[in-house]
XYZ file of C-alpha atoms in Angstrom:
761
model
C -14.191 -214.014 -82.788
C -17.132 -216.204 -83.809
C -19.646 -217.203 -81.161
C -19.067 -220.867 -81.978
C -15.546 -222.162 -82.354
C -15.233 -225.474 -84.160
C -12.424 -227.486 -82.619
C -10.710 -230.488 -84.135
C -9.590 -233.482 -82.110
C -6.299 -235.223 -82.829
C -8.136 -237.491 -85.260
C -9.858 -234.623 -87.057
C -13.437 -234.627 -85.738
C -15.327 -231.504 -84.690
C -15.942 -230.521 -81.089
C -17.691 -227.247 -80.377
C -16.719 -225.341 -77.245
C -18.251 -221.897 -77.322
C -16.373 -220.270 -74.448
C -15.279 -220.467 -70.834
C -16.809 -217.815 -68.572
C -15.439 -217.261 -65.076
C -17.002 -215.070 -62.412
C -15.283 -214.936 -59.040
C -15.858 -213.144 -55.744
C -12.948 -212.486 -53.377
C -13.650 -211.367 -49.831
C -10.495 -211.333 -47.732
C -8.764 -214.700 -47.983
C -11.906 -216.534 -49.157
C -12.909 -216.683 -52.797
C -15.770 -218.384 -54.615
C -15.279 -219.053 -58.313
C -18.014 -219.912 -60.830
C -16.833 -221.545 -64.061
C -19.201 -221.942 -66.997
C -18.315 -224.053 -70.046
C -20.590 -224.038 -73.090
C -20.557 -227.009 -75.493
C -22.389 -227.326 -78.799
C -22.624 -230.553 -80.765
C -22.576 -229.470 -84.416
C -22.122 -233.053 -85.627
C -24.810 -235.426 -86.858
C -24.105 -238.010 -84.148
C -24.145 -238.117 -80.368
C -20.796 -237.335 -78.731
C -19.031 -237.637 -75.381
C -16.954 -234.547 -74.598
C -14.076 -235.111 -72.166
C -12.187 -232.216 -70.597
C -9.296 -232.731 -68.173
C -8.524 -229.446 -66.462
C -6.501 -227.966 -63.575
C -7.745 -226.214 -60.446
C -5.767 -224.678 -57.581
C -4.463 -227.212 -55.073
C -6.727 -226.077 -52.238
C -9.859 -225.501 -54.357
C -12.931 -227.315 -52.996
C -15.681 -228.039 -55.526
C -19.094 -227.118 -54.134
C -21.664 -227.436 -56.917
C -22.318 -228.836 -60.382
C -25.227 -227.538 -62.469
C -25.906 -228.362 -66.125
C -28.307 -226.707 -68.560
C -29.288 -228.808 -71.584
C -31.766 -227.335 -74.037
C -33.326 -225.181 -71.343
C -33.563 -227.944 -68.720
C -31.485 -227.385 -65.555
C -30.122 -230.298 -63.525
C -28.023 -230.350 -60.347
C -25.353 -232.947 -59.698
C -25.141 -235.152 -56.637
C -21.965 -236.468 -55.018
C -21.979 -240.266 -54.665
C -19.425 -242.998 -53.944
C -17.078 -243.474 -56.878
C -18.334 -246.924 -57.867
C -21.999 -245.917 -57.802
C -21.391 -242.696 -59.738
C -19.363 -244.479 -62.421
C -21.994 -247.200 -62.740
C -24.831 -244.700 -63.095
C -22.868 -242.772 -65.719
C -22.114 -245.876 -67.778
C -25.701 -247.098 -67.498
C -26.946 -243.721 -68.719
C -24.585 -243.846 -71.705
C -25.751 -247.290 -72.791
C -29.415 -246.351 -72.190
C -29.081 -243.341 -74.500
C -29.477 -240.759 -71.733
C -27.308 -237.664 -71.340
C -25.040 -237.713 -68.288
C -22.322 -235.577 -66.718
C -19.615 -237.023 -64.462
C -17.226 -234.698 -62.600
C -14.246 -236.484 -61.060
C -11.048 -235.704 -59.206
C -8.090 -237.443 -60.862
C -5.535 -236.233 -58.340
C -4.857 -233.107 -56.310
C -5.269 -230.090 -58.583
C -6.451 -232.138 -61.610
C -10.086 -232.870 -62.507
C -12.065 -234.314 -65.407
C -15.596 -233.643 -66.662
C -17.324 -236.144 -68.955
C -20.383 -234.968 -70.887
C -21.841 -238.146 -72.351
C -24.490 -238.428 -75.071
C -24.727 -234.788 -76.071
C -27.158 -235.289 -78.937
C -26.715 -233.939 -82.449
C -27.609 -230.249 -82.540
C -27.846 -229.946 -78.764
C -26.016 -227.461 -76.529
C -25.008 -227.881 -72.898
C -23.739 -225.394 -70.335
C -21.735 -226.999 -67.542
C -21.407 -224.809 -64.451
C -19.379 -225.645 -61.399
C -18.387 -223.629 -58.381
C -15.394 -223.949 -56.107
C -14.174 -222.122 -53.015
C -10.571 -221.461 -52.043
C -8.693 -220.057 -49.052
C -5.826 -217.787 -50.087
C -2.605 -216.924 -48.305
C -0.609 -213.771 -47.776
C 3.073 -214.223 -48.529
C 5.026 -211.207 -47.410
C 2.901 -208.221 -48.349
C 1.134 -209.802 -51.327
C -1.850 -212.090 -51.906
C -2.148 -213.970 -55.176
C -5.475 -214.830 -56.844
C -4.626 -217.671 -59.224
C -6.791 -219.169 -61.974
C -5.163 -221.960 -64.013
C -6.418 -221.953 -67.612
C -4.303 -224.549 -69.413
C -2.214 -227.668 -68.859
C 1.304 -227.686 -70.259
C 2.577 -230.961 -71.750
C 4.162 -233.017 -68.980
C 7.125 -235.356 -68.992
C 6.396 -239.058 -68.548
C 3.560 -241.420 -69.380
C 0.288 -240.316 -67.731
C -1.182 -243.818 -68.085
C 1.337 -244.956 -65.454
C 0.105 -242.341 -62.984
C -3.643 -242.855 -62.389
C -4.976 -241.325 -65.619
C -7.324 -243.376 -67.747
C -6.606 -243.166 -71.481
C -9.663 -240.973 -72.118
C -8.447 -238.513 -69.421
C -5.036 -237.872 -70.989
C -4.951 -234.199 -72.083
C -4.463 -233.285 -75.722
C -2.618 -230.123 -76.782
C -2.724 -227.703 -79.685
C -0.590 -224.763 -80.673
C -3.840 -222.800 -80.911
C -7.071 -223.772 -79.196
C -9.334 -220.875 -80.136
C -11.993 -221.104 -77.433
C -11.711 -217.982 -75.287
C -11.802 -216.973 -71.630
C -14.144 -214.343 -70.239
C -13.264 -213.295 -66.682
C -14.687 -211.046 -63.981
C -13.505 -210.732 -60.377
C -15.550 -208.909 -57.740
C -13.511 -207.803 -54.725
C -15.255 -207.087 -51.447
C -14.192 -206.018 -47.958
C -10.749 -204.618 -47.134
C -9.203 -205.782 -50.395
C -11.550 -203.554 -52.433
C -9.306 -200.628 -51.494
C -5.986 -202.475 -51.851
C -3.541 -201.856 -54.688
C -3.612 -204.629 -57.270
C -2.187 -205.592 -60.634
C -2.127 -208.484 -63.058
C 1.291 -209.630 -64.319
C -0.376 -211.920 -66.861
C -3.335 -210.111 -68.453
C -4.471 -206.647 -69.441
C -7.260 -205.751 -67.002
C -9.706 -202.951 -66.310
C -11.017 -201.884 -62.887
C -14.149 -200.047 -61.819
C -16.065 -199.589 -58.558
C -19.617 -200.833 -58.100
C -20.981 -199.516 -54.789
C -18.461 -200.763 -52.193
C -17.032 -203.502 -54.418
C -14.231 -203.355 -56.967
C -14.744 -205.227 -60.241
C -11.844 -206.450 -62.342
C -12.304 -207.747 -65.893
C -10.245 -208.406 -68.989
C -9.362 -205.334 -70.996
C -10.380 -206.988 -74.277
C -13.364 -208.887 -72.793
C -11.913 -212.257 -73.802
C -8.435 -213.758 -73.837
C -6.759 -216.889 -75.154
C -6.411 -219.640 -72.554
C -2.639 -219.873 -72.977
C -1.460 -218.798 -69.503
C -2.575 -218.806 -65.893
C -4.495 -215.718 -64.848
C -2.928 -213.938 -61.871
C -4.172 -210.943 -59.889
C -1.880 -209.777 -57.080
C -2.927 -207.621 -54.144
C -0.718 -205.451 -51.966
C -1.501 -205.729 -48.291
C -3.608 -202.885 -46.843
C -2.195 -200.905 -43.929
C -2.736 -202.333 -40.460
C -3.839 -205.719 -41.764
C -3.422 -208.306 -39.006
C -5.484 -211.238 -40.228
C -9.135 -212.183 -40.262
C -11.545 -214.815 -39.018
C -14.918 -216.240 -40.049
C -17.382 -218.549 -38.336
C -20.626 -220.259 -39.240
C -23.023 -222.882 -37.950
C -22.512 -226.542 -38.847
C -25.583 -228.442 -37.652
C -25.406 -228.154 -33.857
C -21.743 -227.158 -33.874
C -19.649 -224.186 -34.977
C -16.831 -224.048 -37.535
C -14.265 -221.282 -37.630
C -11.686 -220.193 -40.178
C -8.771 -218.277 -38.699
C -6.276 -216.525 -40.936
C -3.433 -215.064 -38.898
C -0.683 -212.899 -40.306
C 2.226 -212.902 -37.802
C 3.716 -209.401 -38.020
C 6.958 -209.876 -36.190
C 10.601 -209.419 -37.052
C 11.839 -212.841 -36.095
C 15.583 -213.109 -35.605
C 17.344 -214.957 -38.367
C 19.816 -217.640 -37.417
C 23.480 -216.852 -37.875
C 24.378 -220.514 -37.905
C 25.530 -222.055 -41.140
C 23.008 -223.657 -43.478
C 23.410 -226.006 -46.394
C 21.406 -224.955 -49.447
C 21.315 -227.343 -52.382
C 20.031 -225.692 -55.545
C 18.270 -227.990 -58.018
C 17.537 -226.311 -61.352
C 15.323 -227.587 -64.166
C 17.151 -227.275 -67.503
C 14.780 -229.461 -69.517
C 13.386 -228.452 -72.886
C 10.096 -227.208 -71.394
C 12.068 -224.485 -69.558
C 13.378 -222.998 -72.804
C 12.692 -219.272 -73.204
C 11.221 -217.179 -70.385
C 11.527 -219.867 -67.709
C 15.254 -220.548 -68.054
C 15.897 -216.807 -68.124
C 14.088 -216.500 -64.791
C 16.053 -219.436 -63.384
C 19.312 -217.716 -64.294
C 18.232 -214.540 -62.500
C 17.322 -216.591 -59.437
C 20.673 -218.372 -59.268
C 22.628 -215.135 -59.487
C 20.568 -213.729 -56.620
C 21.094 -216.862 -54.532
C 24.878 -216.703 -54.887
C 24.808 -213.115 -53.612
C 22.820 -214.086 -50.523
C 25.039 -216.941 -49.359
C 27.175 -216.240 -46.285
C 30.784 -217.359 -45.977
C 29.851 -220.067 -43.478
C 27.040 -221.487 -45.626
C 27.492 -224.610 -47.718
C 25.982 -225.193 -51.138
C 25.839 -227.238 -54.304
C 24.077 -226.812 -57.644
C 22.460 -229.663 -59.575
C 21.197 -229.021 -63.117
C 18.844 -231.611 -64.575
C 16.952 -232.715 -67.654
C 17.035 -236.276 -69.009
C 20.137 -236.613 -66.854
C 21.609 -234.441 -64.119
C 24.993 -232.928 -63.434
C 26.315 -231.588 -60.139
C 28.552 -228.542 -60.041
C 30.542 -230.093 -57.185
C 30.929 -233.738 -56.172
C 29.642 -232.798 -52.714
C 28.362 -229.699 -50.973
C 31.068 -227.058 -50.543
C 31.620 -223.965 -48.461
C 30.412 -220.675 -49.944
C 33.839 -219.070 -50.109
C 34.856 -216.703 -52.873
C 36.641 -219.368 -54.913
C 33.633 -221.716 -54.998
C 31.205 -218.862 -55.705
C 33.356 -217.763 -58.653
C 33.316 -221.313 -60.028
C 29.520 -221.363 -59.736
C 29.094 -217.948 -61.374
C 31.291 -218.962 -64.310
C 29.415 -222.236 -64.811
C 26.031 -220.508 -64.716
C 26.958 -217.651 -67.043
C 25.549 -219.551 -70.013
C 22.665 -221.433 -68.450
C 20.541 -223.161 -71.100
C 17.482 -225.386 -71.217
C 19.326 -228.017 -73.212
C 19.282 -231.138 -71.036
C 16.223 -232.747 -72.637
C 13.580 -234.496 -70.499
C 12.585 -233.885 -66.879
C 14.034 -236.611 -64.652
C 13.435 -234.597 -61.495
C 13.533 -237.450 -58.998
C 17.054 -238.571 -59.907
C 18.266 -234.974 -59.620
C 16.695 -234.580 -56.185
C 18.215 -237.890 -55.084
C 21.604 -236.524 -56.135
C 20.953 -233.442 -54.020
C 19.942 -235.530 -51.017
C 23.184 -237.502 -51.395
C 25.366 -234.397 -51.760
C 27.374 -234.688 -48.564
C 27.467 -231.792 -46.112
C 28.581 -231.396 -42.472
C 26.239 -233.494 -40.332
C 25.457 -230.648 -37.920
C 23.987 -228.450 -40.661
C 20.311 -228.346 -41.542
C 19.923 -229.119 -45.242
C 17.491 -227.308 -47.541
C 16.568 -227.819 -51.189
C 15.904 -224.761 -53.328
C 14.157 -226.109 -56.427
C 13.557 -223.980 -59.538
C 11.254 -225.615 -62.104
C 7.977 -225.432 -64.007
C 7.017 -228.753 -62.394
C 5.675 -230.297 -65.602
C 5.979 -234.006 -64.822
C 3.705 -236.951 -64.163
C 4.449 -239.173 -61.164
C 4.341 -236.394 -58.555
C 3.189 -238.662 -55.711
C 6.299 -240.860 -55.822
C 8.561 -237.829 -55.831
C 6.780 -236.209 -52.864
C 7.071 -239.430 -50.829
C 10.816 -239.547 -51.485
C 11.137 -235.900 -50.541
C 9.359 -236.453 -47.233
C 11.823 -239.229 -46.396
C 14.874 -237.127 -47.260
C 14.971 -234.921 -44.125
C 15.347 -231.868 -46.380
C 13.015 -228.885 -46.389
C 12.052 -227.942 -49.943
C 11.746 -224.295 -50.928
C 10.280 -224.160 -54.417
C 10.229 -221.442 -57.055
C 7.742 -222.264 -59.813
C 8.463 -220.414 -63.049
C 6.555 -220.027 -66.310
C 3.113 -219.067 -67.562
C 1.382 -222.392 -66.715
C 3.181 -223.876 -63.715
C 2.131 -227.162 -62.089
C 1.090 -225.292 -58.945
C -0.620 -228.170 -57.135
C 2.427 -230.441 -57.302
C 5.003 -227.810 -56.338
C 2.933 -226.422 -53.471
C 2.426 -229.912 -52.051
C 6.140 -230.684 -52.360
C 7.000 -227.592 -50.321
C 4.222 -227.897 -47.730
C 4.772 -231.593 -46.992
C 8.495 -231.132 -46.354
C 8.188 -228.085 -44.096
C 9.233 -225.574 -46.747
C 7.410 -222.947 -48.783
C 6.596 -222.184 -52.404
C 6.739 -219.048 -54.548
C 5.421 -218.722 -58.097
C 6.815 -216.237 -60.597
C 5.382 -215.398 -63.999
C 7.708 -214.083 -66.738
C 6.800 -210.486 -65.828
C 7.398 -210.606 -62.080
C 10.394 -209.779 -59.925
C 12.353 -212.974 -59.337
C 14.881 -211.413 -56.927
C 12.255 -210.496 -54.318
C 10.954 -214.076 -54.232
C 14.435 -215.478 -53.684
C 15.036 -213.028 -50.843
C 11.781 -214.149 -49.197
C 12.836 -217.784 -49.412
C 16.204 -216.996 -47.836
C 14.442 -215.214 -44.986
C 12.362 -218.337 -44.407
C 15.404 -220.609 -44.553
C 17.269 -218.454 -42.015
C 14.256 -217.923 -39.741
C 14.422 -219.178 -36.163
C 12.334 -222.270 -35.609
C 8.878 -221.611 -34.121
C 7.662 -223.909 -31.355
C 4.609 -224.479 -29.146
C 2.215 -223.062 -31.738
C -1.421 -223.021 -30.625
C -4.757 -221.439 -31.630
C -7.342 -220.820 -28.921
C -10.895 -219.529 -29.086
C -12.523 -217.263 -26.520
C -10.935 -215.854 -23.376
C -8.058 -217.777 -21.811
C -10.150 -218.334 -18.677
C -13.051 -219.685 -20.719
C -11.516 -221.362 -23.773
C -14.223 -222.806 -26.034
C -13.858 -226.560 -26.505
C -12.210 -227.359 -29.823
C -13.348 -230.682 -31.291
C -10.919 -230.717 -34.204
C -8.408 -228.417 -35.814
C -6.501 -228.592 -39.084
C -3.974 -226.310 -40.705
C -4.956 -225.696 -44.315
C -2.243 -227.243 -46.558
C 0.460 -225.917 -44.260
C 2.854 -227.599 -41.826
C 5.300 -224.824 -40.941
C 4.746 -221.285 -39.713
C 6.846 -218.565 -41.321
C 6.740 -214.961 -40.170
C 5.044 -212.822 -42.802
C 3.072 -215.756 -44.261
C -0.579 -216.413 -43.476
C -1.409 -219.162 -40.993
C -4.764 -220.577 -42.158
C -6.602 -223.004 -39.894
C -10.075 -224.539 -39.609
C -11.597 -225.585 -36.297
C -14.811 -227.308 -35.288
C -16.137 -226.293 -31.863
C -18.985 -227.255 -29.546
C -19.811 -223.570 -29.169
C -18.326 -220.124 -29.664
C -19.030 -217.947 -26.646
C -16.595 -215.165 -27.569
C -15.951 -214.216 -31.187
C -12.188 -214.085 -30.742
C -9.263 -216.352 -31.659
C -5.636 -216.129 -30.493
C -2.507 -217.525 -32.111
C 0.505 -218.087 -29.877
C 3.931 -219.560 -30.446
C 7.448 -219.372 -29.042
C 10.784 -218.765 -30.726
C 14.417 -218.467 -29.736
C 15.954 -215.025 -29.569
C 19.456 -216.259 -30.379
C 20.640 -218.385 -33.285
C 19.828 -222.048 -33.511
C 19.893 -224.951 -35.950
C 17.159 -227.365 -36.968
C 18.619 -229.911 -34.577
C 18.186 -227.277 -31.899
C 20.550 -226.053 -29.201
C 18.640 -225.777 -25.949
C 20.449 -222.901 -24.196
C 18.704 -220.081 -26.061
C 16.317 -217.587 -24.493
C 12.734 -218.272 -25.539
C 10.259 -215.522 -26.344
C 6.518 -215.884 -26.876
C 4.263 -214.211 -29.409
C 0.502 -213.753 -29.383
C -1.938 -212.299 -31.864
C -5.727 -212.093 -31.608
C -8.344 -211.582 -34.295
C -12.084 -211.041 -34.229
C -14.348 -213.601 -35.911
C -17.147 -212.453 -38.227
C -20.188 -214.568 -39.036
C -20.302 -215.936 -42.600
C -23.427 -217.388 -44.179
C -24.382 -218.418 -47.693
C -26.746 -220.829 -49.415
C -24.057 -223.451 -50.084
C -22.900 -223.740 -46.449
C -19.425 -222.984 -47.787
C -17.468 -222.535 -44.572
C -18.719 -225.753 -42.983
C -17.924 -227.703 -46.167
C -14.430 -226.212 -46.413
C -13.806 -227.171 -42.798
C -15.089 -230.698 -43.479
C -12.783 -231.000 -46.492
C -9.818 -229.949 -44.331
C -10.641 -232.732 -41.845
C -10.732 -235.525 -44.445
C -6.985 -236.397 -44.486
C -7.069 -237.170 -40.750
C -9.998 -239.616 -41.018
C -9.997 -243.357 -41.814
C -10.992 -244.011 -45.441
C -14.578 -245.151 -44.854
C -15.244 -242.344 -42.407
C -13.766 -239.847 -44.883
C -16.123 -241.134 -47.599
C -19.114 -240.758 -45.270
C -18.028 -237.203 -44.433
C -17.592 -236.370 -48.119
C -21.097 -237.658 -48.889
C -22.632 -235.737 -45.990
C -21.069 -232.465 -47.122
C -21.267 -233.292 -50.870
C -17.511 -233.043 -51.491
C -15.711 -234.395 -54.565
C -12.690 -236.460 -53.530
C -10.624 -239.393 -54.824
C -13.409 -241.697 -53.624
C -16.494 -239.631 -54.489
C -17.697 -238.282 -57.846
C -20.449 -235.896 -58.865
C -23.071 -237.315 -61.243
C -26.250 -236.132 -62.956
C -28.404 -237.780 -65.602
C -30.948 -236.329 -68.045
C -33.373 -238.874 -69.459
C -33.663 -238.754 -73.239
C -36.972 -240.135 -74.471
C -37.254 -242.100 -77.721
C -33.498 -242.693 -77.996
C -33.517 -246.503 -77.877
C -31.306 -246.969 -80.945
C -28.914 -244.095 -80.224
C -25.713 -246.144 -80.118
C -22.536 -245.347 -78.198
C -21.302 -241.737 -78.388
C -18.192 -240.693 -80.290
C -15.559 -239.419 -77.870
C -14.267 -235.858 -78.341
C -11.403 -234.604 -76.171
C -11.175 -230.868 -75.506
C -7.574 -229.831 -76.246
C -5.456 -227.417 -74.223
C -3.535 -224.578 -75.815
C 0.236 -224.692 -75.489
C 1.235 -222.111 -72.827
C 2.709 -218.814 -73.980
C 6.502 -218.955 -73.932
C 6.570 -222.754 -73.631
C 9.824 -224.248 -74.967
C 10.879 -220.848 -76.263
C 7.863 -220.460 -78.557
C 7.661 -216.681 -78.145
C 8.102 -214.621 -75.027
C 5.518 -213.241 -72.638
C 6.081 -209.481 -72.490
C 4.359 -207.114 -70.111
C 4.092 -203.374 -69.741
C 2.038 -202.631 -66.654
C -1.161 -204.624 -67.091
C -0.685 -205.048 -70.861
C 0.549 -208.513 -71.683
C 1.128 -210.127 -75.026
C 3.112 -212.946 -76.540
C 5.695 -211.903 -79.083
C 6.298 -214.522 -81.718
C 9.828 -215.729 -82.088
C 11.205 -218.616 -84.125
C 11.664 -221.804 -82.176
C 15.401 -222.270 -81.561
C 17.032 -225.209 -83.305
C 18.072 -227.865 -80.818
C 20.972 -229.970 -82.005
C 21.142 -232.951 -79.681
C 20.152 -236.573 -79.482
C 16.427 -237.226 -80.006
C 16.328 -239.390 -76.857
C 16.759 -236.234 -74.819
C 14.057 -234.152 -76.478
C 11.397 -232.899 -74.090
C 8.958 -232.090 -76.892
C 5.279 -233.068 -76.738
C 4.201 -235.756 -79.171
C 2.017 -233.456 -81.277
C 5.175 -231.570 -82.337
C 7.087 -234.738 -83.263
C 6.864 -236.936 -86.324
C 6.441 -240.013 -84.146
C 3.141 -241.038 -82.581
C 2.681 -240.673 -78.853
C 4.247 -243.488 -76.859
C 1.166 -243.999 -74.695
C -0.792 -247.184 -74.276
C -3.769 -247.126 -76.613
C -5.762 -249.696 -74.698
C -8.611 -248.227 -72.655
C -7.924 -249.801 -69.267
C -10.979 -248.608 -67.402
C -11.978 -250.687 -64.393
C -15.443 -249.227 -63.776
C -17.466 -251.080 -61.176
C -21.160 -251.844 -61.147
C -21.994 -251.134 -57.501
C -20.394 -249.711 -54.393
C -20.069 -253.178 -52.852
C -17.843 -254.369 -55.698
C -14.965 -252.252 -54.337
C -14.588 -254.708 -51.445
C -15.245 -257.667 -53.745
C -12.398 -256.642 -56.041
C -9.995 -256.334 -53.112
C -10.893 -259.750 -51.688
C -10.756 -261.515 -55.061
C -7.533 -260.055 -56.447
C -5.400 -262.997 -55.395
C -8.033 -265.744 -55.596
C -9.234 -264.965 -59.119
C -7.836 -267.257 -61.826
C -5.847 -265.478 -64.491
C -7.878 -264.947 -67.679
C -6.084 -262.150 -69.435
C -6.588 -263.613 -72.897
C -10.241 -262.554 -73.068
C -9.451 -258.919 -72.270
C -6.468 -258.807 -74.601
C -8.406 -260.222 -77.552
C -11.586 -258.178 -77.072
C -9.712 -254.928 -76.369
C -7.645 -255.389 -79.503
C -10.586 -256.281 -81.751
C -13.201 -253.793 -80.540
C -11.986 -250.189 -80.477
C -13.867 -246.882 -80.749
C -12.433 -246.298 -84.189
C -13.821 -249.445 -85.870
C -17.476 -248.878 -84.820
C -18.097 -252.598 -84.307
C -20.709 -253.937 -81.930
C -19.956 -256.802 -79.581
C -20.803 -260.216 -81.020
C -23.114 -262.796 -79.455
C -20.496 -265.174 -78.063
C -21.043 -268.698 -76.755
C -19.031 -270.665 -74.194
C -16.840 -272.209 -76.900
C -15.901 -268.699 -78.089
C -14.766 -267.840 -74.559
C -12.684 -271.005 -74.446
C -11.059 -270.078 -77.766
C -10.159 -266.674 -76.302
C -8.442 -268.327 -73.336
C -11.022 -267.945 -70.575
C -10.189 -269.761 -67.350
C -11.536 -273.280 -66.990
C -13.284 -272.464 -63.681
C -15.371 -269.745 -65.366
C -16.200 -272.026 -68.299
C -17.376 -274.739 -65.880
C -19.620 -272.281 -64.013
C -21.261 -271.089 -67.231
C -21.679 -274.673 -68.495
C -23.359 -275.757 -65.241
C -25.754 -272.799 -65.403
C -26.574 -273.649 -69.031
C -27.423 -277.204 -67.970
C -29.856 -275.724 -65.446
C -31.776 -274.203 -68.355
C -30.255 -270.732 -68.745
C -29.615 -269.446 -72.280
C -25.953 -269.873 -73.281
C -25.656 -266.585 -75.218
C -27.251 -264.647 -72.377
C -24.952 -266.318 -69.824
C -21.829 -265.260 -71.755
C -23.139 -261.725 -72.202
C -23.930 -261.517 -68.478
C -20.410 -262.719 -67.630
C -18.810 -260.139 -69.911
C -20.837 -257.407 -68.195
C -19.387 -258.624 -64.864
C -15.878 -259.268 -66.161
C -14.166 -256.215 -64.673
C -15.507 -256.936 -61.186
C -13.441 -260.101 -61.095
C -10.483 -259.022 -63.240
C -9.448 -255.618 -61.822
C -5.801 -256.037 -62.776
C -6.547 -256.835 -66.433
C -9.971 -255.385 -67.262
C -11.913 -254.943 -70.435
C -11.412 -251.508 -71.924
C -13.893 -248.712 -71.232
C -15.228 -249.114 -74.778
C -15.614 -252.917 -74.633
C -17.297 -252.611 -71.235
C -19.843 -250.273 -72.790
C -20.365 -252.689 -75.682
C -21.027 -255.474 -73.171
C -23.645 -253.290 -71.485
C -25.200 -252.580 -74.871
C -25.338 -256.329 -75.623
C -27.077 -256.989 -72.303
C -29.584 -254.310 -73.213
C -30.154 -255.681 -76.738
C -30.682 -259.225 -75.434
C -32.974 -257.888 -72.679
C -31.036 -259.781 -70.018
C -32.651 -259.434 -66.613
C -30.819 -258.268 -63.494
C -31.693 -261.582 -61.827
C -29.589 -263.535 -64.346
C -26.614 -261.210 -63.911
C -26.847 -261.586 -60.128
C -27.059 -265.385 -60.509
C -23.809 -265.434 -62.513
C -22.146 -263.071 -60.008
C -23.076 -265.235 -57.024
C -21.989 -268.424 -58.783
C -18.537 -266.983 -59.528
C -18.191 -265.656 -55.984
C -19.145 -269.027 -54.527
C -16.587 -270.810 -56.709
C -13.792 -268.415 -55.784
C -14.473 -268.458 -52.059
C -15.026 -272.233 -51.829
């Protein structure tokens, strides 16, 4: 493979991405992962490379470092508005800038703006993650690609420039090395996704790809088998004048399973994206589930795609007759139901009537490839159903499915095409049947001298299941004894979720020793701070994120490299880094594995004879263009204070959507036009509100230049029109016009204050 891979965007331009290099260190349940992306601009113009990429749900970004032509710069986390403003100012000033943002949980975007012709840049970022034992296995997971998702991403918090592009082949390659330290260095391991090699280096075990590099067409998984006598682990470190502790308990107890009846509603994804390996796995899972149902259990099966269909009109008893009906219906399970309307299918499951005294559980089998996850999770939390999720495929939407399970009191399992589906289903049934745990508590030190705990937070987990890790962070005044104890109670006899109170209660305790953990990035304290953020008010959470330099929804990481003598550089051409279609997606081949040797066997794509409205095929495979909004609806702000201004002015601001509509339509990245020097009459012709026109006219009468006043107003436009802003491109053109006209900050502030005074009068 060539050192430099020339990529083509959807519109045919070159983007050079040399490679993605990943080096990770795993020590017990804590890993630190370094990702290095190398870009080369082989074009004769400056470019802006945009890469939207996935990370594990509980990954916490710790550092951003960029090397550009031998110069190394380190990013700084700042409030979202300030970071966006500094990035946009750097772009219009001709400087090179990098902006790393969190779009939503598990999804991030890096913008490399003004990479000059002939220049190279290496973007390095590091994240840490706490892993979890499930049963006797721990899963190291590295997402490498995004599968096409159902729905319109513009409707779900993505800006147009952040929407991922896809290609059948994206030939940049992955280089991977994992160093395993501590107890896990002697544990049995395997990769169900990639061919790997293993060798010892002193007391560490190093794992790398068998062929040095691999296509980024599937998630990379390394699974560890639990060492003998493993009981959990704990770490502690200093955090200013306090102490933070990570406790990772592994409750080794044979909890009694309830004999009471349960209602299990199976919801199965039969959309087009499940075609091939994924639907085969779903079929295996359903057969296993039917075998595990007891006579007194109740069940229903809902298959979904663009529409859903229920096997029974309501939940039914798991007697032989109903099980035979289900087995016959599922004998020819196909991924032929089109799109992925998951929410309507789950609503049908929630409404599937069952005896009121039974606890209801959802068992969802899907690849999770949809936009709009937040709305679905909110509905699920209101449903009073625990969700037990099985994610299938080679590039599952792990962040979404794990959140769905955790926030409803369930659990999630993920199965690649080469793993044993039956064992995962059995584990879920054990969790569903497990007696409810109560009075759970984690204490530090001796019982007679319990160290004062200032705060405590379970890491992404709301329910304790026997055989699954219980991860928790705590902040303490001091740690006098390096010991932590988990305790909880459970009922020895059967019970239901609603709880019968006449059972005999039994307590369980487990203690672990805490080891000191130190590193240059203060990792443990920052992970603990990140775990505390959801419990804090918004402003306090932002302050905490800034103190610990954490990237969140409200904080971005920014760095700027000054380019000298680049006054006439012009705006950069945007280049989106495409993702490769996952192996086995929609039946395009099958992921086959023999031991650690994995490859994708090419197979012809099956012909799908059904209505086009139901096709769940990404736009790049269709004749039609993508049905996404092409307007660039960025609402970048110019200072941190404008966040509160926008909120207070949303209702008081006169409607002036005509200006944005006309400018966004006329000035697009593809036509390479600069913004004109408009006067007040031009604004009136475009439909600007009379109040704004009056303000600008009054300022002109005071002696201010009319052209400069209009340019200043356009640079402020998005502050006062957050619901209908100028596009990202037009906003940049307005900044460029301000720069060309040499408009002073004092004039811009004068216009801002005049508009504010008018609106608040």
